[in-house]
Coordinates of C-alpha atoms in Angstrom, one line a residue:
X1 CA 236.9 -240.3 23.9
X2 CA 237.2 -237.4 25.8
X3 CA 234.4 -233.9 25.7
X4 CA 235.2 -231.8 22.6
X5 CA 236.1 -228.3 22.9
X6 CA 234.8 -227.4 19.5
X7 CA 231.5 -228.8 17.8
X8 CA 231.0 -228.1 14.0
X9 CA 227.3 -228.3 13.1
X10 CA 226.8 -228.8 9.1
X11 CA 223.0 -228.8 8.0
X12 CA 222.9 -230.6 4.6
X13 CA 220.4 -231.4 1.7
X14 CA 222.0 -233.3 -0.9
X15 CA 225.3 -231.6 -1.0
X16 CA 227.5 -234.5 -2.2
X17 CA 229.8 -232.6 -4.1
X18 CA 230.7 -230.4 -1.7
X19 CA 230.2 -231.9 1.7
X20 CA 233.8 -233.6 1.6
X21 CA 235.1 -230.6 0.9
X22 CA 233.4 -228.2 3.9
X23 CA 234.4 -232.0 6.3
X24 CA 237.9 -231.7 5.3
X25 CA 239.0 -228.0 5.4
X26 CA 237.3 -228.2 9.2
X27 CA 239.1 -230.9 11.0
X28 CA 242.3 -229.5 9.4
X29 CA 241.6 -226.2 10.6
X30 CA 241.2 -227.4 14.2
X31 CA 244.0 -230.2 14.1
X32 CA 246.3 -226.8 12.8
X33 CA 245.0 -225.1 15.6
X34 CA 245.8 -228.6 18.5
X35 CA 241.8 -227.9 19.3
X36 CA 239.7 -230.7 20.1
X37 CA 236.8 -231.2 18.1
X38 CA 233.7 -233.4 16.4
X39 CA 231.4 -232.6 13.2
X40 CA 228.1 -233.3 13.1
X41 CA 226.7 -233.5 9.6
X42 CA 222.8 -232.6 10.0
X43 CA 221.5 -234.8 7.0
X44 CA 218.1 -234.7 5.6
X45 CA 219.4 -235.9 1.9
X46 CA 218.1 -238.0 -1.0
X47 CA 221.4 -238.5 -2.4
X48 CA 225.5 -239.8 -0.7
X49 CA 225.9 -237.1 1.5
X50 CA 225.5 -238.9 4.5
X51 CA 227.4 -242.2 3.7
X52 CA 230.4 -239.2 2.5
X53 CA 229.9 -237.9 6.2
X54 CA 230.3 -241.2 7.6
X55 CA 233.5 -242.2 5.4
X56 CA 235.0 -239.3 7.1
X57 CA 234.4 -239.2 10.9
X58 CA 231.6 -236.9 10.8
X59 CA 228.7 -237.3 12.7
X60 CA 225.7 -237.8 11.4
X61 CA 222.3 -237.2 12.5
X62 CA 219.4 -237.5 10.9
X63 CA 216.1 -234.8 11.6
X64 CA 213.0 -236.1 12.4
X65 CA 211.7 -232.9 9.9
X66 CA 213.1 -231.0 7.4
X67 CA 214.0 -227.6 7.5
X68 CA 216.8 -225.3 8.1
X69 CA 216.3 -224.4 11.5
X70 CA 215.3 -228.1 12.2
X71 CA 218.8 -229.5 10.9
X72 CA 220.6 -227.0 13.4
X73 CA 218.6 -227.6 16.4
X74 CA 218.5 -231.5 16.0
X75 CA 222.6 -230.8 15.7
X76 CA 222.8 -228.7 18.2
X77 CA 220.8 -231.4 20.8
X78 CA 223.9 -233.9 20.0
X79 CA 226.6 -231.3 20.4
X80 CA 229.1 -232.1 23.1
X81 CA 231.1 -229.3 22.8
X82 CA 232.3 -225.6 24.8
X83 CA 232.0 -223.8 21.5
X84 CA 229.6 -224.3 18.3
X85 CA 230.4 -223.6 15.0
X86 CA 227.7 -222.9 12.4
X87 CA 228.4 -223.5 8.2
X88 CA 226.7 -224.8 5.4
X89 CA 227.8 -228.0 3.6
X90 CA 228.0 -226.1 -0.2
X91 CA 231.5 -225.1 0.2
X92 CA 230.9 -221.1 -0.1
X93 CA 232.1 -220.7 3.5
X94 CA 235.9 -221.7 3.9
X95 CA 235.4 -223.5 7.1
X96 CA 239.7 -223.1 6.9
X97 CA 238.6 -219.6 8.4
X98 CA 237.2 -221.1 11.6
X99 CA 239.7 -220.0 14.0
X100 CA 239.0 -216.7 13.1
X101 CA 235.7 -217.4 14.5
X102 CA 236.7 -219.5 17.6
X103 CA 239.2 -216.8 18.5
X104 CA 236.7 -213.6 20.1
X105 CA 235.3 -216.7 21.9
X106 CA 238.0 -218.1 23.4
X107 CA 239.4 -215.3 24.3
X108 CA 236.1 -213.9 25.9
X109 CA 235.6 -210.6 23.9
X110 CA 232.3 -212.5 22.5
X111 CA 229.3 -214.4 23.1
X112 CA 228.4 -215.1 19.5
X113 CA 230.7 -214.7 16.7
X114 CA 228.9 -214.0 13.0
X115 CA 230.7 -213.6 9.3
X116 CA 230.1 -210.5 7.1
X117 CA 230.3 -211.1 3.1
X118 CA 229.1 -207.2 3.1
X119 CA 232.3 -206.3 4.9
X120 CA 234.8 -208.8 3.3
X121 CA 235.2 -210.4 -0.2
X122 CA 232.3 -211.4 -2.5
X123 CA 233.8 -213.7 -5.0
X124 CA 232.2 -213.1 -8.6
X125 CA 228.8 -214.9 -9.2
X126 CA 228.7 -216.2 -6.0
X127 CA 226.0 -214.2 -4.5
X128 CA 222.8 -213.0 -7.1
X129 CA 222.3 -208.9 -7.7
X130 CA 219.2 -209.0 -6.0
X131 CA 220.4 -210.7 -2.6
X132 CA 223.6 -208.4 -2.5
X133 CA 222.2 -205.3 -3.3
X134 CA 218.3 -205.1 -2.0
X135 CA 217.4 -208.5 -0.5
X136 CA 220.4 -208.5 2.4
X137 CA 220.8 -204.9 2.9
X138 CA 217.2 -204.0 3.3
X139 CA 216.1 -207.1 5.7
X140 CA 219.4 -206.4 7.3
X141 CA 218.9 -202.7 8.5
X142 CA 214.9 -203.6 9.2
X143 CA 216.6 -205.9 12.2
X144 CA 219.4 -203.3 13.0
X145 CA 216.7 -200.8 13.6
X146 CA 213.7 -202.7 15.1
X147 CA 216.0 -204.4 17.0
X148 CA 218.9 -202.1 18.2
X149 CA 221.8 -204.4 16.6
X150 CA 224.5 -203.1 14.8
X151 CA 225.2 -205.9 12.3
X152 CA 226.3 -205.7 8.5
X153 CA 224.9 -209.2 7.1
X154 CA 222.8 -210.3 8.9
X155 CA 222.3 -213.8 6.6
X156 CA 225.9 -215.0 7.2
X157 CA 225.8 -218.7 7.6
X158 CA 228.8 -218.9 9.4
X159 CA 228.9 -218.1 12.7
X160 CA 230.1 -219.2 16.2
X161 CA 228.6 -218.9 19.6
X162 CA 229.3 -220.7 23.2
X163 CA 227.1 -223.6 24.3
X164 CA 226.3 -221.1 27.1
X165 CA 225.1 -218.3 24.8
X166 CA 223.2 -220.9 22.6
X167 CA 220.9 -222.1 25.5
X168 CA 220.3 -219.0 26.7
X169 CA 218.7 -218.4 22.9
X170 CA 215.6 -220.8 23.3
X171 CA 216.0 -221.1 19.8
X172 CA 212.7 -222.9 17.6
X173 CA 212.4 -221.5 14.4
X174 CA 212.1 -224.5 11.9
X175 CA 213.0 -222.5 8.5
X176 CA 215.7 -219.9 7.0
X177 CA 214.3 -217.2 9.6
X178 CA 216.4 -219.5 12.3
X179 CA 218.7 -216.8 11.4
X180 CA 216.9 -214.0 11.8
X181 CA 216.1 -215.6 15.4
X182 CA 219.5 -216.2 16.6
X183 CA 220.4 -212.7 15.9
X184 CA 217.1 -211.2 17.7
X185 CA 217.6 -213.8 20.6
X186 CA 221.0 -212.6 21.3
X187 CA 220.4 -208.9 21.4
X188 CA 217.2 -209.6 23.6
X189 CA 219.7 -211.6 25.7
X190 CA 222.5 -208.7 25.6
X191 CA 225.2 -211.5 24.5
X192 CA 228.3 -209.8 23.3
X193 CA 228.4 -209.6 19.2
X194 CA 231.1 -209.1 17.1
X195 CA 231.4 -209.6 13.1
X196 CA 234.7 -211.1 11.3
X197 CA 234.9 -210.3 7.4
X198 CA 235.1 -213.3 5.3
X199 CA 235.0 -214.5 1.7
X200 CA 232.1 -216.0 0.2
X201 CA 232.7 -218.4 -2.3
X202 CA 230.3 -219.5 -5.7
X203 CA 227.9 -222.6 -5.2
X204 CA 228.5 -225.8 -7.7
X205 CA 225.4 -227.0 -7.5
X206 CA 221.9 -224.6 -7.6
X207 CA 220.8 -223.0 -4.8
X208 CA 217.6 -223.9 -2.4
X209 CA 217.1 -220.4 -1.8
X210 CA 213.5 -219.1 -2.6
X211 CA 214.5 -215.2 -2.9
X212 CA 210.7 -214.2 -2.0
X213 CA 210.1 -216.4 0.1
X214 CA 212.6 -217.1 2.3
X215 CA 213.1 -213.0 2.5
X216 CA 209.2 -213.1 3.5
X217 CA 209.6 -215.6 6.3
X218 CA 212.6 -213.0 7.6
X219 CA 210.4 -210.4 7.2
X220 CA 207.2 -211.8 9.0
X221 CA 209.8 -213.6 11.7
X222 CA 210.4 -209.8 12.9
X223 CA 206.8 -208.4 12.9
X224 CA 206.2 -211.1 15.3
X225 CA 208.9 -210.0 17.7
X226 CA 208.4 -206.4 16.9
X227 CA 204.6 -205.7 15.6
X228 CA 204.4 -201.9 16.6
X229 CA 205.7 -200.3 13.6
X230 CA 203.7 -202.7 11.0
X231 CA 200.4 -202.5 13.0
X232 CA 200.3 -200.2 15.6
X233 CA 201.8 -197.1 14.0
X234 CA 200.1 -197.4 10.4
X235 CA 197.1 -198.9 11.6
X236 CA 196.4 -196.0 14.4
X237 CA 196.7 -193.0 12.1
X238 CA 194.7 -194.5 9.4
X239 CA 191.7 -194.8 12.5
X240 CA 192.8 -191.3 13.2
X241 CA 192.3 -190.1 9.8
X242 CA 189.3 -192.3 9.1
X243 CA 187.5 -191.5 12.5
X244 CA 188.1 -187.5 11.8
X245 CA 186.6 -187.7 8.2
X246 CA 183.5 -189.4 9.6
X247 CA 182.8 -187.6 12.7
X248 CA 183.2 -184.4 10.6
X249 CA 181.0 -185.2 7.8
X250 CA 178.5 -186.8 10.5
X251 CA 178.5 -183.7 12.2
X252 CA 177.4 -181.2 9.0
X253 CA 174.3 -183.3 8.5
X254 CA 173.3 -184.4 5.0
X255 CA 175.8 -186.7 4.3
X256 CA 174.2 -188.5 1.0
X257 CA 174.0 -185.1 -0.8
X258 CA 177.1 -183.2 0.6
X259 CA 180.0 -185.8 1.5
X260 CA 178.8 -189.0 0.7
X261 CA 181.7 -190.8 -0.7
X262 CA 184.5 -189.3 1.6
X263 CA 182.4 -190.7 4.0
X264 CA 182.5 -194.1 3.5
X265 CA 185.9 -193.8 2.5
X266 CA 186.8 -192.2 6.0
X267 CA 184.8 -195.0 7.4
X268 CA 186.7 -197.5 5.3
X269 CA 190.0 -196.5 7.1
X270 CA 188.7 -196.4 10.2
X271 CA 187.8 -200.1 10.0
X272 CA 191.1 -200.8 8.5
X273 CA 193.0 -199.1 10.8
X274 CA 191.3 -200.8 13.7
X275 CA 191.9 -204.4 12.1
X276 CA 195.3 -203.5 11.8
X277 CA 195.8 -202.4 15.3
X278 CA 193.8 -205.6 16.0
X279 CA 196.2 -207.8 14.0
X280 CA 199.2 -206.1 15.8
X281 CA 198.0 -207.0 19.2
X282 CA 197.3 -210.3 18.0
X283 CA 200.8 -211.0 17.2
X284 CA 202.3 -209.4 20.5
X285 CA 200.2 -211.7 23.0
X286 CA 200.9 -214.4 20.6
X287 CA 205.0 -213.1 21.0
X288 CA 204.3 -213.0 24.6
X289 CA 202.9 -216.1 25.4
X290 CA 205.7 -217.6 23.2
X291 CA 208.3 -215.7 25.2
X292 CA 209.6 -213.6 21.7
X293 CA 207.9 -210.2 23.9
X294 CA 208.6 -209.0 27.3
X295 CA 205.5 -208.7 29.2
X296 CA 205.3 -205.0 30.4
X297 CA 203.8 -202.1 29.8
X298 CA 200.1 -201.1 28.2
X299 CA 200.4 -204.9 27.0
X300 CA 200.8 -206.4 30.0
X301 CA 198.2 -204.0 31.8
X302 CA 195.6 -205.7 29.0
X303 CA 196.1 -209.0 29.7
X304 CA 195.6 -208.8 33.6
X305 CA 191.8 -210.5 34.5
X306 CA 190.9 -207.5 35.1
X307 CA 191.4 -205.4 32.0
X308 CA 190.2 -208.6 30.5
X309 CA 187.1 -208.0 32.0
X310 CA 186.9 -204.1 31.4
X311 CA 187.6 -205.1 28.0
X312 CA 184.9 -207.5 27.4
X313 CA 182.1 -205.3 29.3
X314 CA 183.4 -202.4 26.7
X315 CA 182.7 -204.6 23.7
X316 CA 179.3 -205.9 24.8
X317 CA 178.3 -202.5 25.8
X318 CA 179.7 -201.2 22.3
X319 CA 177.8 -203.9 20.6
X320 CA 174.6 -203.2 22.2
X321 CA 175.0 -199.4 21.1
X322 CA 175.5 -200.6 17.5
X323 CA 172.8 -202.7 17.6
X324 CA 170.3 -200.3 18.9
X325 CA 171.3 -197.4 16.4
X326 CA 171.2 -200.0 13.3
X327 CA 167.9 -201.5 14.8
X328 CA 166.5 -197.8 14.5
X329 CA 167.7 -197.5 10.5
X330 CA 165.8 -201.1 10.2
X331 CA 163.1 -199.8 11.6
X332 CA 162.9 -196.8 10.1
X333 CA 163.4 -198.8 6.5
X334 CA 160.2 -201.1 7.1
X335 CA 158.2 -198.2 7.8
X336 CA 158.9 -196.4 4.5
X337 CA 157.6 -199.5 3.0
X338 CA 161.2 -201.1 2.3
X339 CA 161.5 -198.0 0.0
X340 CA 164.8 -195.5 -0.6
X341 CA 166.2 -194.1 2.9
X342 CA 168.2 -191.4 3.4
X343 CA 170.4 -192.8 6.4
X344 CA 173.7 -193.8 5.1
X345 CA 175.5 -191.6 8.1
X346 CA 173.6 -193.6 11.0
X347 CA 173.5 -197.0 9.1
X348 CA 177.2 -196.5 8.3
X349 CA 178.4 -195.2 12.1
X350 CA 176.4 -198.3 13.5
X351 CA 178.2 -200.8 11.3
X352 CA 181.2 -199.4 12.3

Protein backbone atom coordinates (compact mmCIF):
# COMPACT_ATOMS: atom_id res chain seq x y z
CA UNK A 1 0.00 0.00 0.00
CA UNK A 2 1.31 3.07 -1.22
CA UNK A 3 2.06 6.69 1.22
CA UNK A 4 -1.35 8.50 1.71
CA UNK A 5 -1.78 11.91 0.64
CA UNK A 6 -4.44 12.66 3.17
CA UNK A 7 -4.42 11.42 6.95
CA UNK A 8 -7.84 11.91 8.89
CA UNK A 9 -7.15 11.92 12.64
CA UNK A 10 -10.48 11.13 14.75
CA UNK A 11 -9.95 11.35 18.72
CA UNK A 12 -12.78 9.25 20.25
CA UNK A 13 -14.40 8.43 23.76
CA UNK A 14 -17.19 6.30 23.42
CA UNK A 15 -18.83 7.69 20.43
CA UNK A 16 -20.47 4.55 18.98
CA UNK A 17 -23.38 6.08 17.55
CA UNK A 18 -21.76 8.45 15.66
CA UNK A 19 -18.25 7.26 14.80
CA UNK A 20 -19.71 5.27 11.60
CA UNK A 21 -21.15 8.05 10.60
CA UNK A 22 -17.95 10.84 10.82
CA UNK A 23 -15.80 7.15 9.15
CA UNK A 24 -18.10 7.12 6.32
CA UNK A 25 -18.84 10.76 5.15
CA UNK A 26 -14.76 10.91 5.11
CA UNK A 27 -13.54 8.20 2.88
CA UNK A 28 -16.45 9.25 0.55
CA UNK A 29 -15.31 12.75 0.58
CA UNK A 30 -11.81 11.77 -0.49
CA UNK A 31 -12.74 8.84 -2.88
CA UNK A 32 -15.15 11.93 -4.60
CA UNK A 33 -12.31 13.90 -4.60
CA UNK A 34 -9.64 10.64 -6.36
CA UNK A 35 -7.35 11.69 -3.12
CA UNK A 36 -5.52 9.04 -1.45
CA UNK A 37 -6.16 8.68 2.05
CA UNK A 38 -6.17 6.61 5.62
CA UNK A 39 -8.26 7.33 9.04
CA UNK A 40 -6.96 6.86 12.09
CA UNK A 41 -9.49 6.53 14.83
CA UNK A 42 -7.68 7.71 18.24
CA UNK A 43 -9.70 5.37 20.70
CA UNK A 44 -9.55 5.65 24.38
CA UNK A 45 -13.32 4.09 24.74
CA UNK A 46 -15.27 1.82 27.18
CA UNK A 47 -17.85 0.97 24.76
CA UNK A 48 -17.83 -0.51 20.43
CA UNK A 49 -16.20 2.35 18.96
CA UNK A 50 -13.14 0.86 18.16
CA UNK A 51 -14.36 -2.66 16.95
CA UNK A 52 -16.90 -0.04 14.62
CA UNK A 53 -13.44 1.61 13.50
CA UNK A 54 -12.06 -1.60 12.64
CA UNK A 55 -15.26 -2.95 10.75
CA UNK A 56 -14.53 -0.06 8.54
CA UNK A 57 -10.88 0.30 7.55
CA UNK A 58 -10.04 2.79 10.02
CA UNK A 59 -7.13 2.74 11.86
CA UNK A 60 -7.03 2.40 15.21
CA UNK A 61 -4.79 3.40 17.80
CA UNK A 62 -5.02 3.18 21.17
CA UNK A 63 -3.35 6.14 23.71
CA UNK A 64 -1.22 5.13 26.34
CA UNK A 65 -3.28 8.20 28.37
CA UNK A 66 -6.31 9.79 28.07
CA UNK A 67 -6.90 13.14 27.01
CA UNK A 68 -7.75 15.27 24.20
CA UNK A 69 -4.51 16.46 23.20
CA UNK A 70 -3.11 12.90 23.94
CA UNK A 71 -5.56 11.14 21.41
CA UNK A 72 -4.28 13.70 18.59
CA UNK A 73 -0.67 13.45 19.24
CA UNK A 74 -0.58 9.60 19.61
CA UNK A 75 -2.55 9.94 15.99
CA UNK A 76 -0.59 12.24 14.66
CA UNK A 77 2.81 9.88 15.61
CA UNK A 78 1.09 7.12 13.16
CA UNK A 79 0.10 9.50 10.39
CA UNK A 80 1.62 8.71 7.12
CA UNK A 81 0.30 11.29 5.24
CA UNK A 82 1.22 15.07 3.23
CA UNK A 83 -1.80 16.66 4.81
CA UNK A 84 -3.73 16.12 8.31
CA UNK A 85 -7.10 16.42 8.83
CA UNK A 86 -8.45 17.15 12.35
CA UNK A 87 -12.51 16.24 13.49
CA UNK A 88 -14.17 14.83 16.26
CA UNK A 89 -16.01 11.46 16.11
CA UNK A 90 -19.66 12.99 17.37
CA UNK A 91 -20.84 13.78 14.01
CA UNK A 92 -21.26 17.79 14.55
CA UNK A 93 -18.56 18.39 11.96
CA UNK A 94 -19.60 17.08 8.30
CA UNK A 95 -16.32 15.64 7.56
CA UNK A 96 -18.23 15.62 3.67
CA UNK A 97 -16.79 19.30 3.97
CA UNK A 98 -13.18 18.21 3.93
CA UNK A 99 -12.10 19.28 0.67
CA UNK A 100 -13.02 22.51 1.57
CA UNK A 101 -10.29 22.14 4.00
CA UNK A 102 -7.67 20.26 1.92
CA UNK A 103 -8.14 22.84 -0.81
CA UNK A 104 -5.97 26.31 0.71
CA UNK A 105 -3.46 23.44 1.33
CA UNK A 106 -3.10 21.97 -1.67
CA UNK A 107 -3.10 24.78 -3.41
CA UNK A 108 -0.42 26.49 -1.17
CA UNK A 109 -2.45 29.61 -0.01
CA UNK A 110 -2.13 27.88 3.64
CA UNK A 111 -0.25 26.30 6.22
CA UNK A 112 -3.06 25.43 8.58
CA UNK A 113 -6.59 25.42 7.54
CA UNK A 114 -9.25 25.98 10.69
CA UNK A 115 -13.42 25.94 10.54
CA UNK A 116 -15.45 28.95 11.89
CA UNK A 117 -19.11 28.04 13.39
CA UNK A 118 -19.08 31.92 14.29
CA UNK A 119 -18.78 32.78 10.58
CA UNK A 120 -20.98 29.94 9.14
CA UNK A 121 -24.14 28.09 10.25
CA UNK A 122 -24.96 27.17 13.84
CA UNK A 123 -27.61 24.56 13.57
CA UNK A 124 -30.30 25.00 16.50
CA UNK A 125 -29.31 23.37 19.94
CA UNK A 126 -26.22 22.36 18.70
CA UNK A 127 -23.98 24.65 20.48
CA UNK A 128 -25.16 25.90 24.47
CA UNK A 129 -25.91 30.01 24.98
CA UNK A 130 -23.18 30.19 27.13
CA UNK A 131 -20.34 28.72 24.72
CA UNK A 132 -21.81 30.79 21.67
CA UNK A 133 -22.27 33.85 23.18
CA UNK A 134 -19.49 34.50 26.10
CA UNK A 135 -17.41 31.25 26.46
CA UNK A 136 -16.07 31.26 22.57
CA UNK A 137 -16.10 34.87 21.92
CA UNK A 138 -14.33 36.03 24.91
CA UNK A 139 -11.41 33.24 25.13
CA UNK A 140 -11.35 33.81 21.39
CA UNK A 141 -10.48 37.65 21.27
CA UNK A 142 -8.07 37.04 24.57
CA UNK A 143 -5.85 34.89 21.99
CA UNK A 144 -6.50 37.32 18.95
CA UNK A 145 -5.09 40.03 21.09
CA UNK A 146 -2.36 38.51 23.23
CA UNK A 147 -1.36 36.80 20.41
CA UNK A 148 -1.66 38.95 17.23
CA UNK A 149 -4.02 36.32 15.37
CA UNK A 150 -6.91 37.28 13.54
CA UNK A 151 -9.24 34.24 14.05
CA UNK A 152 -13.19 34.04 14.59
CA UNK A 153 -13.49 30.65 16.61
CA UNK A 154 -10.93 29.75 17.84
CA UNK A 155 -12.45 26.22 19.32
CA UNK A 156 -13.25 24.71 15.86
CA UNK A 157 -12.41 21.14 15.92
CA UNK A 158 -12.03 20.85 12.46
CA UNK A 159 -9.13 21.90 10.99
CA UNK A 160 -6.32 20.95 8.48
CA UNK A 161 -2.64 21.58 8.46
CA UNK A 162 0.54 20.07 6.43
CA UNK A 163 2.71 17.41 8.07
CA UNK A 164 5.30 20.18 7.56
CA UNK A 165 3.43 22.84 9.47
CA UNK A 166 2.44 20.25 12.26
CA UNK A 167 6.17 19.47 13.19
CA UNK A 168 7.21 22.72 13.13
CA UNK A 169 4.26 23.14 16.15
CA UNK A 170 6.13 20.96 18.91
CA UNK A 171 2.80 20.44 19.98
CA UNK A 172 2.35 18.67 23.92
CA UNK A 173 -0.56 19.83 25.50
CA UNK A 174 -2.42 16.68 26.87
CA UNK A 175 -6.07 18.37 27.31
CA UNK A 176 -8.79 20.66 25.36
CA UNK A 177 -6.12 23.61 25.55
CA UNK A 178 -4.33 21.34 22.65
CA UNK A 179 -6.35 23.80 20.74
CA UNK A 180 -5.53 26.81 22.15
CA UNK A 181 -1.72 25.50 21.44
CA UNK A 182 -2.02 24.80 17.89
CA UNK A 183 -3.32 28.09 17.18
CA UNK A 184 -0.51 29.99 19.44
CA UNK A 185 2.21 27.59 17.84
CA UNK A 186 1.35 28.61 14.41
CA UNK A 187 1.31 32.32 14.85
CA UNK A 188 4.64 32.02 16.86
CA UNK A 189 5.82 30.01 13.82
CA UNK A 190 4.26 32.65 11.15
CA UNK A 191 2.39 29.63 9.25
CA UNK A 192 -0.09 30.99 6.93
CA UNK A 193 -3.88 30.80 8.44
CA UNK A 194 -6.89 31.00 6.83
CA UNK A 195 -10.59 30.15 8.19
CA UNK A 196 -13.41 28.24 5.95
CA UNK A 197 -17.13 28.76 7.42
CA UNK A 198 -18.90 25.64 8.15
CA UNK A 199 -21.98 24.20 9.75
CA UNK A 200 -22.03 22.75 13.08
CA UNK A 201 -24.33 20.19 13.67
CA UNK A 202 -26.32 19.01 17.28
CA UNK A 203 -24.55 16.09 19.38
CA UNK A 204 -26.71 12.76 20.00
CA UNK A 205 -25.20 11.78 22.81
CA UNK A 206 -24.14 14.40 25.94
CA UNK A 207 -21.32 16.28 25.72
CA UNK A 208 -17.78 15.82 27.67
CA UNK A 209 -17.33 19.40 27.80
CA UNK A 210 -16.70 20.89 31.33
CA UNK A 211 -17.77 24.64 30.33
CA UNK A 212 -15.52 26.03 33.42
CA UNK A 213 -13.20 24.03 33.27
CA UNK A 214 -12.10 23.35 30.08
CA UNK A 215 -12.51 27.35 29.33
CA UNK A 216 -10.06 27.65 32.47
CA UNK A 217 -7.40 25.37 31.08
CA UNK A 218 -7.71 27.74 27.75
CA UNK A 219 -7.46 30.46 29.84
CA UNK A 220 -4.35 29.44 32.07
CA UNK A 221 -2.74 27.75 28.63
CA UNK A 222 -2.32 31.56 27.41
CA UNK A 223 -1.02 33.22 30.72
CA UNK A 224 1.67 30.69 30.36
CA UNK A 225 2.64 31.79 26.85
CA UNK A 226 1.80 35.33 27.53
CA UNK A 227 2.04 36.20 31.49
CA UNK A 228 2.70 40.10 31.10
CA UNK A 229 -0.68 41.37 31.12
CA UNK A 230 -2.00 38.93 34.07
CA UNK A 231 1.12 39.51 36.20
CA UNK A 232 3.26 42.05 35.18
CA UNK A 233 0.91 44.90 34.36
CA UNK A 234 -1.64 44.42 37.41
CA UNK A 235 0.79 43.25 39.70
CA UNK A 236 3.31 46.41 39.10
CA UNK A 237 0.84 49.16 39.59
CA UNK A 238 -0.67 47.62 42.65
CA UNK A 239 3.37 47.82 44.09
CA UNK A 240 3.28 51.31 42.69
CA UNK A 241 0.24 52.24 44.44
CA UNK A 242 0.97 50.22 47.56
CA UNK A 243 4.73 51.44 47.84
CA UNK A 244 3.45 55.26 47.41
CA UNK A 245 0.85 54.91 50.28
CA UNK A 246 3.50 53.61 52.60
CA UNK A 247 6.46 55.69 51.90
CA UNK A 248 4.06 58.69 52.17
CA UNK A 249 2.45 57.85 55.38
CA UNK A 250 6.10 56.57 56.70
CA UNK A 251 7.39 59.81 55.85
CA UNK A 252 4.61 62.12 58.01
CA UNK A 253 5.65 60.29 61.15
CA UNK A 254 2.98 59.01 63.56
CA UNK A 255 1.52 56.46 61.67
CA UNK A 256 -0.64 54.51 64.53
CA UNK A 257 -2.50 57.81 65.34
CA UNK A 258 -2.73 59.52 61.80
CA UNK A 259 -2.75 56.85 58.92
CA UNK A 260 -2.75 53.68 60.42
CA UNK A 261 -4.95 51.58 58.50
CA UNK A 262 -4.17 53.04 54.90
CA UNK A 263 -0.97 51.98 55.92
CA UNK A 264 -1.10 48.49 56.16
CA UNK A 265 -3.50 48.48 53.46
CA UNK A 266 -0.79 50.29 51.12
CA UNK A 267 1.59 47.74 52.47
CA UNK A 268 -0.85 44.92 51.65
CA UNK A 269 -0.65 45.83 47.91
CA UNK A 270 2.71 46.27 47.82
CA UNK A 271 3.26 42.63 48.89
CA UNK A 272 0.55 41.64 46.48
CA UNK A 273 1.70 43.36 43.79
CA UNK A 274 5.21 41.98 44.24
CA UNK A 275 3.89 38.27 44.44
CA UNK A 276 2.13 38.85 41.40
CA UNK A 277 5.06 40.19 39.51
CA UNK A 278 6.75 37.14 41.15
CA UNK A 279 4.24 34.62 39.86
CA UNK A 280 4.53 36.24 36.36
CA UNK A 281 8.20 35.70 36.10
CA UNK A 282 7.65 32.37 37.38
CA UNK A 283 5.63 31.42 34.50
CA UNK A 284 7.82 33.11 31.76
CA UNK A 285 11.21 31.15 32.70
CA UNK A 286 8.97 28.25 33.15
CA UNK A 287 7.59 29.25 29.16
CA UNK A 288 11.12 29.71 28.36
CA UNK A 289 12.72 26.76 29.41
CA UNK A 290 9.71 24.87 27.85
CA UNK A 291 10.30 26.77 24.58
CA UNK A 292 6.42 28.50 24.75
CA UNK A 293 8.69 32.09 25.24
CA UNK A 294 11.40 33.49 23.17
CA UNK A 295 14.37 34.19 25.19
CA UNK A 296 15.23 37.98 24.80
CA UNK A 297 14.96 40.96 26.28
CA UNK A 298 14.89 42.08 30.31
CA UNK A 299 14.05 38.19 30.67
CA UNK A 300 16.75 36.89 29.08
CA UNK A 301 19.21 39.63 30.61
CA UNK A 302 17.87 37.95 34.21
CA UNK A 303 18.70 34.71 33.56
CA UNK A 304 22.36 35.22 32.42
CA UNK A 305 24.92 33.88 35.57
CA UNK A 306 25.53 36.95 36.10
CA UNK A 307 22.24 38.75 36.79
CA UNK A 308 21.72 35.54 38.59
CA UNK A 309 24.33 36.47 40.82
CA UNK A 310 23.41 40.36 41.07
CA UNK A 311 20.19 39.08 41.92
CA UNK A 312 20.93 36.78 44.75
CA UNK A 313 23.55 39.31 46.38
CA UNK A 314 20.45 41.93 46.19
CA UNK A 315 18.23 39.55 48.11
CA UNK A 316 20.66 38.64 50.84
CA UNK A 317 21.68 42.22 51.20
CA UNK A 318 17.73 43.06 51.27
CA UNK A 319 17.31 40.42 53.81
CA UNK A 320 19.95 41.43 56.02
CA UNK A 321 18.40 45.14 55.97
CA UNK A 322 15.09 43.63 57.01
CA UNK A 323 16.41 41.72 59.55
CA UNK A 324 18.36 44.41 61.20
CA UNK A 325 15.42 47.10 61.19
CA UNK A 326 12.90 44.25 62.70
CA UNK A 327 15.77 43.08 65.07
CA UNK A 328 15.71 46.87 66.35
CA UNK A 329 11.49 46.83 66.95
CA UNK A 330 12.35 43.34 68.87
CA UNK A 331 14.58 44.96 70.71
CA UNK A 332 13.01 47.82 71.39
CA UNK A 333 9.80 45.55 72.51
CA UNK A 334 11.80 43.50 75.32
CA UNK A 335 12.99 46.63 76.65
CA UNK A 336 9.52 48.08 77.34
CA UNK A 337 8.99 45.04 79.28
CA UNK A 338 7.09 43.09 76.31
CA UNK A 339 4.50 46.00 76.86
CA UNK A 340 2.36 48.21 74.03
CA UNK A 341 4.85 49.69 71.24
CA UNK A 342 4.22 52.29 69.11
CA UNK A 343 6.25 50.96 65.94
CA UNK A 344 3.81 49.64 63.53
CA UNK A 345 5.59 51.93 60.51
CA UNK A 346 9.22 50.26 61.17
CA UNK A 347 7.89 46.79 62.20
CA UNK A 348 5.62 46.90 59.05
CA UNK A 349 8.46 48.37 56.39
CA UNK A 350 10.84 45.58 57.80
CA UNK A 351 8.31 42.79 57.10
CA UNK A 352 7.94 44.02 53.89
Amino acid sequence: MGQPLVSVVIPCMNEEKTLGSCIGKARQALERECLEGEIIVADNSTDSSGAIAKSMGATLIIPQKKGYGNAYLEGFRHARGKYFVLADADDTYDLNETPRFLAPLLAREADFVIGSRLRGEIKKDSMPWLHRYIGNPVLTKILNWLFKTNISDAHCGMRAITREGYEKLGLRSEGMEFASEMIIEAARKNLRIKEVPIAYYPRQTPSKLHSWGDGWRHLRFMMLYNPTPFFYIPGFLLFTLGAFMTLTLAMRGNVETTGLHSFILGSMLAIIGTQMVTTGSYMKIYGILNNKIEKKGLTAKLLDYHSLEFGLLTGILLFIGGMTLGSDVVLKWISSGYGSLSEVGEAVISWC
